[in-house]
Tab-separated table of C-alpha atoms and ligand atoms in Angstrom:
chain	number	residue	atom	x	y	z
A	16	MET	CA	27.267	-62.642	35.376
A	17	HIS	CA	25.498	-65.899	36.188
A	18	GLN	CA	21.818	-66.304	35.425
A	19	GLU	CA	21.047	-66.555	39.140
A	20	GLN	CA	22.805	-63.257	39.932
A	21	LYS	CA	21.045	-61.567	37.027
A	22	ASN	CA	17.700	-62.733	38.360
A	23	LEU	CA	18.491	-61.431	41.854
A	24	VAL	CA	19.464	-58.000	40.564
A	25	ASP	CA	16.429	-57.821	38.268
A	26	GLN	CA	14.207	-58.936	41.126
A	27	ALA	CA	15.541	-56.250	43.491
A	28	ILE	CA	14.972	-53.586	40.830
A	29	THR	CA	11.551	-54.680	39.658
A	30	SER	CA	10.130	-55.451	43.106
A	31	ARG	CA	10.995	-51.976	44.432
A	32	HIS	CA	8.015	-49.710	44.478
A	33	SER	CA	7.045	-46.633	46.427
A	34	VAL	CA	5.636	-47.699	49.773
A	35	ARG	CA	3.329	-45.203	51.491
A	36	ALA	CA	2.466	-47.093	54.681
A	37	PHE	CA	5.172	-48.597	56.876
A	38	LYS	CA	5.247	-50.730	59.994
A	39	ASN	CA	6.974	-49.136	62.990
A	40	THR	CA	9.541	-51.967	63.172
A	41	PRO	CA	12.888	-50.196	63.671
A	42	LEU	CA	15.920	-50.694	61.422
A	43	ASP	CA	19.294	-51.177	63.009
A	44	THR	CA	22.030	-48.660	62.326
A	45	GLN	CA	24.445	-51.305	61.033
A	46	THR	CA	21.958	-52.374	58.332
A	47	ILE	CA	21.621	-48.764	57.176
A	48	LYS	CA	25.403	-48.382	57.156
A	49	ASP	CA	25.695	-51.562	55.069
A	50	ILE	CA	23.151	-50.207	52.590
A	51	LEU	CA	24.986	-46.870	52.317
A	52	ASN	CA	28.287	-48.667	51.970
A	53	VAL	CA	26.950	-50.514	48.919
A	54	ALA	CA	25.064	-47.510	47.539
A	55	CYS	CA	28.111	-45.240	47.550
A	56	ARG	CA	29.590	-47.423	44.800
A	57	ALA	CA	27.358	-45.314	42.519
A	58	PRO	CA	29.292	-43.574	39.758
A	59	SER	CA	29.728	-39.811	39.815
A	60	GLY	CA	31.341	-37.467	37.318
A	61	ASN	CA	35.084	-37.401	38.054
A	62	ASN	CA	34.294	-39.494	41.146
A	63	ILE	CA	33.512	-36.341	43.115
A	64	GLN	CA	30.935	-38.288	45.223
A	65	PRO	CA	28.911	-35.151	45.888
A	66	TRP	CA	26.309	-36.746	48.203
A	67	LYS	CA	25.855	-35.936	51.855
A	68	VAL	CA	23.456	-38.152	53.749
A	69	TYR	CA	21.523	-37.531	56.970
A	70	VAL	CA	19.947	-40.613	58.537
A	71	VAL	CA	17.148	-39.631	60.885
A	72	MET	CA	15.432	-41.873	63.420
A	73	GLY	CA	14.236	-41.906	67.020
A	74	LYS	CA	13.657	-38.591	68.770
A	75	LYS	CA	15.201	-36.508	65.984
A	76	ARG	CA	12.801	-38.091	63.516
A	77	ASP	CA	9.861	-37.233	65.754
A	78	GLU	CA	11.067	-33.642	66.172
A	79	LEU	CA	11.492	-33.190	62.431
A	80	ILE	CA	8.071	-34.651	61.686
A	81	GLU	CA	6.496	-32.402	64.327
A	82	GLN	CA	8.035	-29.245	62.906
A	83	VAL	CA	7.351	-29.935	59.248
A	84	CYS	CA	3.802	-31.217	59.843
A	85	THR	CA	3.079	-28.034	61.791
A	86	ALA	CA	4.498	-25.909	58.964
A	87	GLN	CA	2.474	-27.792	56.327
A	88	SER	CA	-0.713	-27.580	58.410
A	89	GLN	CA	-0.234	-23.812	58.643
A	90	ILE	CA	0.065	-23.700	54.852
A	91	PHE	CA	-3.236	-25.580	54.515
A	92	GLU	CA	-4.812	-22.885	56.724
A	93	LYS	CA	-3.108	-19.957	54.985
A	94	PRO	CA	-1.815	-20.992	51.524
A	95	GLU	CA	0.065	-17.700	50.988
A	96	ILE	CA	2.632	-18.628	53.670
A	97	ALA	CA	3.852	-21.417	51.390
A	98	LEU	CA	6.143	-18.695	50.055
A	99	LEU	CA	8.093	-18.945	53.302
A	100	HIS	CA	9.055	-22.486	52.416
A	101	GLN	CA	10.954	-22.665	49.162
A	102	GLU	CA	12.706	-25.565	47.514
A	103	THR	CA	16.189	-24.615	46.344
A	104	PHE	CA	15.607	-25.886	42.804
A	105	LYS	CA	12.548	-26.628	40.691
A	106	TYR	CA	11.825	-30.327	40.543
A	107	TYR	CA	8.731	-29.992	38.362
A	108	PRO	CA	7.905	-27.607	35.509
A	109	GLU	CA	5.365	-24.834	36.043
A	110	GLN	CA	3.665	-25.687	32.753
A	111	TRP	CA	2.999	-29.381	32.251
A	112	THR	CA	2.932	-30.738	28.722
A	113	SER	CA	1.834	-33.992	27.114
A	114	PRO	CA	2.586	-36.863	27.670
A	115	PHE	CA	3.834	-36.020	31.176
A	116	ILE	CA	0.675	-34.334	32.348
A	117	GLU	CA	-1.415	-37.403	31.474
A	118	ARG	CA	0.989	-39.752	33.256
A	119	ARG	CA	1.059	-37.499	36.298
A	120	ARG	CA	-2.748	-37.402	36.428
A	121	GLU	CA	-2.987	-41.161	36.019
A	122	ASN	CA	-0.586	-41.608	38.917
A	123	GLY	CA	-2.393	-39.142	41.172
A	124	TRP	CA	-5.841	-40.541	40.499
A	125	GLY	CA	-4.534	-44.094	40.825
A	126	LEU	CA	-3.360	-43.269	44.337
A	127	TYR	CA	-6.492	-41.332	45.259
A	128	GLY	CA	-8.670	-44.073	43.767
A	129	LEU	CA	-7.149	-46.656	46.092
A	130	LEU	CA	-7.668	-44.312	49.035
A	131	ASN	CA	-11.227	-43.555	47.934
A	132	ILE	CA	-10.481	-39.851	47.537
A	133	LYS	CA	-12.688	-38.163	44.968
A	134	LYS	CA	-12.305	-34.901	43.039
A	135	GLY	CA	-12.782	-31.897	45.331
A	136	GLU	CA	-12.297	-33.818	48.576
A	137	GLN	CA	-9.774	-31.280	49.758
A	138	GLN	CA	-9.465	-32.466	53.354
A	139	LYS	CA	-8.743	-36.047	52.378
A	140	MET	CA	-6.162	-34.844	49.826
A	141	GLN	CA	-4.486	-32.679	52.449
A	142	HIS	CA	-4.456	-35.571	54.887
A	143	GLN	CA	-2.719	-37.759	52.303
A	144	HIS	CA	-0.249	-34.985	51.467
A	145	LEU	CA	0.586	-34.635	55.161
A	146	ARG	CA	1.439	-38.342	55.304
A	147	ASN	CA	4.613	-37.432	53.397
A	148	TYR	CA	5.818	-35.450	56.412
A	149	GLN	CA	5.095	-38.325	58.766
A	150	LEU	CA	7.411	-40.382	56.541
A	151	PHE	CA	4.333	-42.574	55.989
A	152	ASP	CA	5.157	-43.872	59.516
A	153	ALA	CA	8.545	-45.230	58.405
A	154	PRO	CA	11.019	-45.475	61.300
A	155	VAL	CA	13.829	-43.950	59.229
A	156	GLY	CA	14.101	-40.896	57.009
A	157	ILE	CA	17.187	-40.379	54.887
A	158	PHE	CA	17.852	-36.849	53.683
A	159	PHE	CA	20.217	-36.240	50.781
A	160	THR	CA	21.974	-32.933	50.223
A	161	LEU	CA	24.441	-31.448	47.770
A	162	SER	CA	26.884	-28.587	48.127
A	163	THR	CA	25.383	-25.413	46.634
A	164	THR	CA	28.695	-24.845	44.826
A	165	LEU	CA	27.911	-27.770	42.501
A	166	GLU	CA	25.959	-27.818	39.254
A	167	THR	CA	23.022	-29.754	37.817
A	168	GLY	CA	25.292	-32.669	36.875
A	169	SER	CA	25.698	-33.582	40.530
A	170	LYS	CA	21.959	-34.164	40.746
A	171	MET	CA	22.516	-37.042	38.300
A	172	ASP	CA	25.241	-38.436	40.531
A	173	ILE	CA	23.177	-38.255	43.688
A	174	ALA	CA	20.126	-39.703	41.924
A	175	MET	CA	22.171	-42.793	41.043
A	176	MET	CA	23.277	-43.070	44.654
A	177	ILE	CA	19.675	-42.716	45.875
A	178	GLN	CA	18.442	-45.435	43.540
A	179	ASN	CA	21.256	-47.662	44.813
A	180	VAL	CA	20.075	-47.082	48.379
A	181	MET	CA	16.548	-48.166	47.466
A	182	ILE	CA	17.725	-51.248	45.569
A	183	ALA	CA	20.222	-52.332	48.234
A	184	ALA	CA	17.458	-51.864	50.817
A	185	LYS	CA	14.985	-53.895	48.737
A	186	ALA	CA	17.531	-56.720	48.424
A	187	ARG	CA	17.435	-56.822	52.250
A	188	GLY	CA	13.619	-56.874	52.321
A	189	ILE	CA	13.449	-53.187	53.273
A	190	ASP	CA	11.047	-50.862	51.478
A	191	SER	CA	11.260	-47.192	50.616
A	192	CYS	CA	9.561	-44.158	49.177
A	193	PRO	CA	11.573	-41.413	47.498
A	194	GLN	CA	10.186	-38.028	48.539
A	195	ALA	CA	10.647	-34.658	46.877
A	196	ALA	CA	7.814	-33.407	49.098
A	197	TRP	CA	10.331	-32.432	51.766
A	198	ASN	CA	12.293	-30.112	49.467
A	199	PRO	CA	10.208	-26.968	50.105
A	200	PHE	CA	10.966	-27.462	53.804
A	201	HIS	CA	14.687	-27.346	53.114
A	202	GLN	CA	15.263	-24.606	55.738
A	203	THR	CA	13.259	-26.324	58.480
A	204	VAL	CA	15.039	-29.628	57.816
A	205	ALA	CA	18.396	-27.819	57.828
A	206	ASN	CA	17.592	-26.109	61.142
A	207	VAL	CA	16.492	-29.305	62.880
A	208	LEU	CA	19.386	-31.410	61.573
A	209	GLY	CA	22.039	-28.691	61.707
A	210	ILE	CA	22.786	-28.959	57.988
A	211	PRO	CA	25.338	-26.302	56.930
A	212	GLU	CA	24.170	-23.307	54.906
A	213	ASN	CA	26.138	-24.317	51.829
A	214	GLU	CA	24.121	-27.530	51.378
A	215	GLU	CA	20.748	-27.948	49.690
A	216	LEU	CA	18.213	-30.672	50.268
A	217	VAL	CA	17.572	-32.558	47.023
A	218	CYS	CA	15.524	-35.563	48.123
A	219	ALA	CA	14.458	-37.677	51.073
A	220	ILE	CA	13.654	-41.365	51.372
A	221	ALA	CA	11.284	-42.987	53.849
A	222	LEU	CA	12.782	-46.359	54.793
A	223	GLY	CA	11.304	-49.312	56.642
A	224	TYR	CA	9.142	-52.395	56.268
A	225	ALA	CA	5.937	-52.098	54.245
A	226	ASP	CA	2.651	-52.493	56.066
A	227	GLN	CA	1.084	-54.925	53.636
A	228	THR	CA	-2.341	-54.558	55.233
A	229	GLN	CA	-2.628	-50.982	53.898
A	230	VAL	CA	-4.418	-50.605	50.582
A	231	VAL	CA	-2.204	-47.662	49.574
A	232	ASN	CA	0.654	-50.113	49.073
A	233	GLN	CA	-1.278	-51.910	46.358
A	234	LEU	CA	-0.655	-49.138	43.845
A	235	HIS	CA	0.902	-50.660	40.766
A	236	THR	CA	2.413	-48.045	38.484
A	237	PRO	CA	2.624	-48.727	34.750
A	238	ARG	CA	5.571	-48.013	32.463
A	239	VAL	CA	5.582	-47.148	28.794
A	240	THR	CA	7.125	-49.906	26.724
A	241	VAL	CA	10.714	-50.010	25.529
A	242	GLU	CA	9.395	-49.708	21.955
A	243	GLU	CA	7.781	-46.408	22.914
A	244	PHE	CA	10.693	-44.752	24.718
A	245	ALA	CA	13.743	-46.241	22.990
A	246	THR	CA	15.092	-45.776	19.489
A	247	PHE	CA	17.568	-48.331	18.201
A	248	TYR	CA	20.089	-47.662	15.435
A	249	ASP	CA	22.153	-50.182	13.533
B	103	LIG	C1	12.780	-37.981	43.021
B	103	LIG	C2	11.426	-38.538	43.366
B	103	LIG	C3	10.606	-37.855	44.242
B	103	LIG	C4	9.370	-38.392	44.635
B	103	LIG	N1	8.620	-37.728	45.565
B	103	LIG	C5	7.516	-38.308	46.074
B	103	LIG	C6	6.831	-37.711	47.160
B	103	LIG	O1	7.198	-36.644	47.651
B	103	LIG	N2	5.755	-38.349	47.669
B	103	LIG	C7	5.319	-39.550	47.161
B	103	LIG	O2	4.332	-40.082	47.678
B	103	LIG	N3	5.959	-40.150	46.120
B	103	LIG	C8	7.056	-39.564	45.576
B	103	LIG	N4	7.747	-40.177	44.565
B	103	LIG	C9	7.333	-41.506	44.106
B	103	LIG	C10	6.747	-41.514	42.699
B	103	LIG	O3	5.423	-41.086	42.731
B	103	LIG	C11	6.868	-42.960	42.173
B	103	LIG	O4	8.234	-43.283	42.068
B	103	LIG	C12	6.234	-43.166	40.810
B	103	LIG	O5	4.848	-42.963	40.875
B	103	LIG	C13	6.506	-44.584	40.278
B	103	LIG	O6	6.025	-45.542	41.194
B	103	LIG	P1	6.960	-46.610	41.907
B	103	LIG	O7	8.038	-45.874	42.646
B	103	LIG	O8	6.032	-47.343	42.858
B	103	LIG	O9	7.541	-47.500	40.851
B	103	LIG	C14	8.945	-39.632	44.105
B	103	LIG	C15	9.760	-40.287	43.184
B	103	LIG	C16	10.987	-39.754	42.818
B	103	LIG	C17	11.865	-40.497	41.854
């Protein structure tokens, strides 16, 4: 690979970051198809290509946002009804351990710090959480599902495909935010989009152009160094 190509790939990867405020500029369907066409070159075990993709915009997007925001607002009022909305698999552990808990806290407080949300400011936190279900105002939501007949391995396959979508989008100047926040609303999403019963929602992406005037998009997330996470053998 030529140096120039290497730089372009590296640039698309390293410039991607989670955007949490979008402009309402629409994306055209052909651009999204192009992105998916590239992204589906992702590898998958035995090339089973387990991903199913639901691209949501326009009126359907508004309907979905309306329904899930209503459901989440009801949970804020009456937390016990959260039990009615279950994700189909656990994304996070119940018991956090070090070093993950520290990184998670750093991330959360980094975001809240930018938004001037302080400890105990429940309403502001809820407002920010609800932004997930407005797709952070992105014009497009992409919902990824897997057949329930598949195993954990397929989550690796679909994760590679999802990362490809975000990188191919970034290479076209389009920003994204991966969102597990939608997973507990699997059933509501399935009802609105007519997703068959034998599919489970594994992730969503908000897709659009970043609103650079919004402070929330200034969050810069750190990474541990290669020396810390990698072990080399010779
Ligand atoms: C599978 C997955 C699910 C995520 N879910 C959410 C989410 O629901 N809401 C959100 O604001 N960010 C979500 N994120 C974004 C992470 O917080 C973000 O990737 C991480 O802090 C690193 O920052 P960066 O993406 O800007 O590099 C998710 C990321 C991944 C990979």
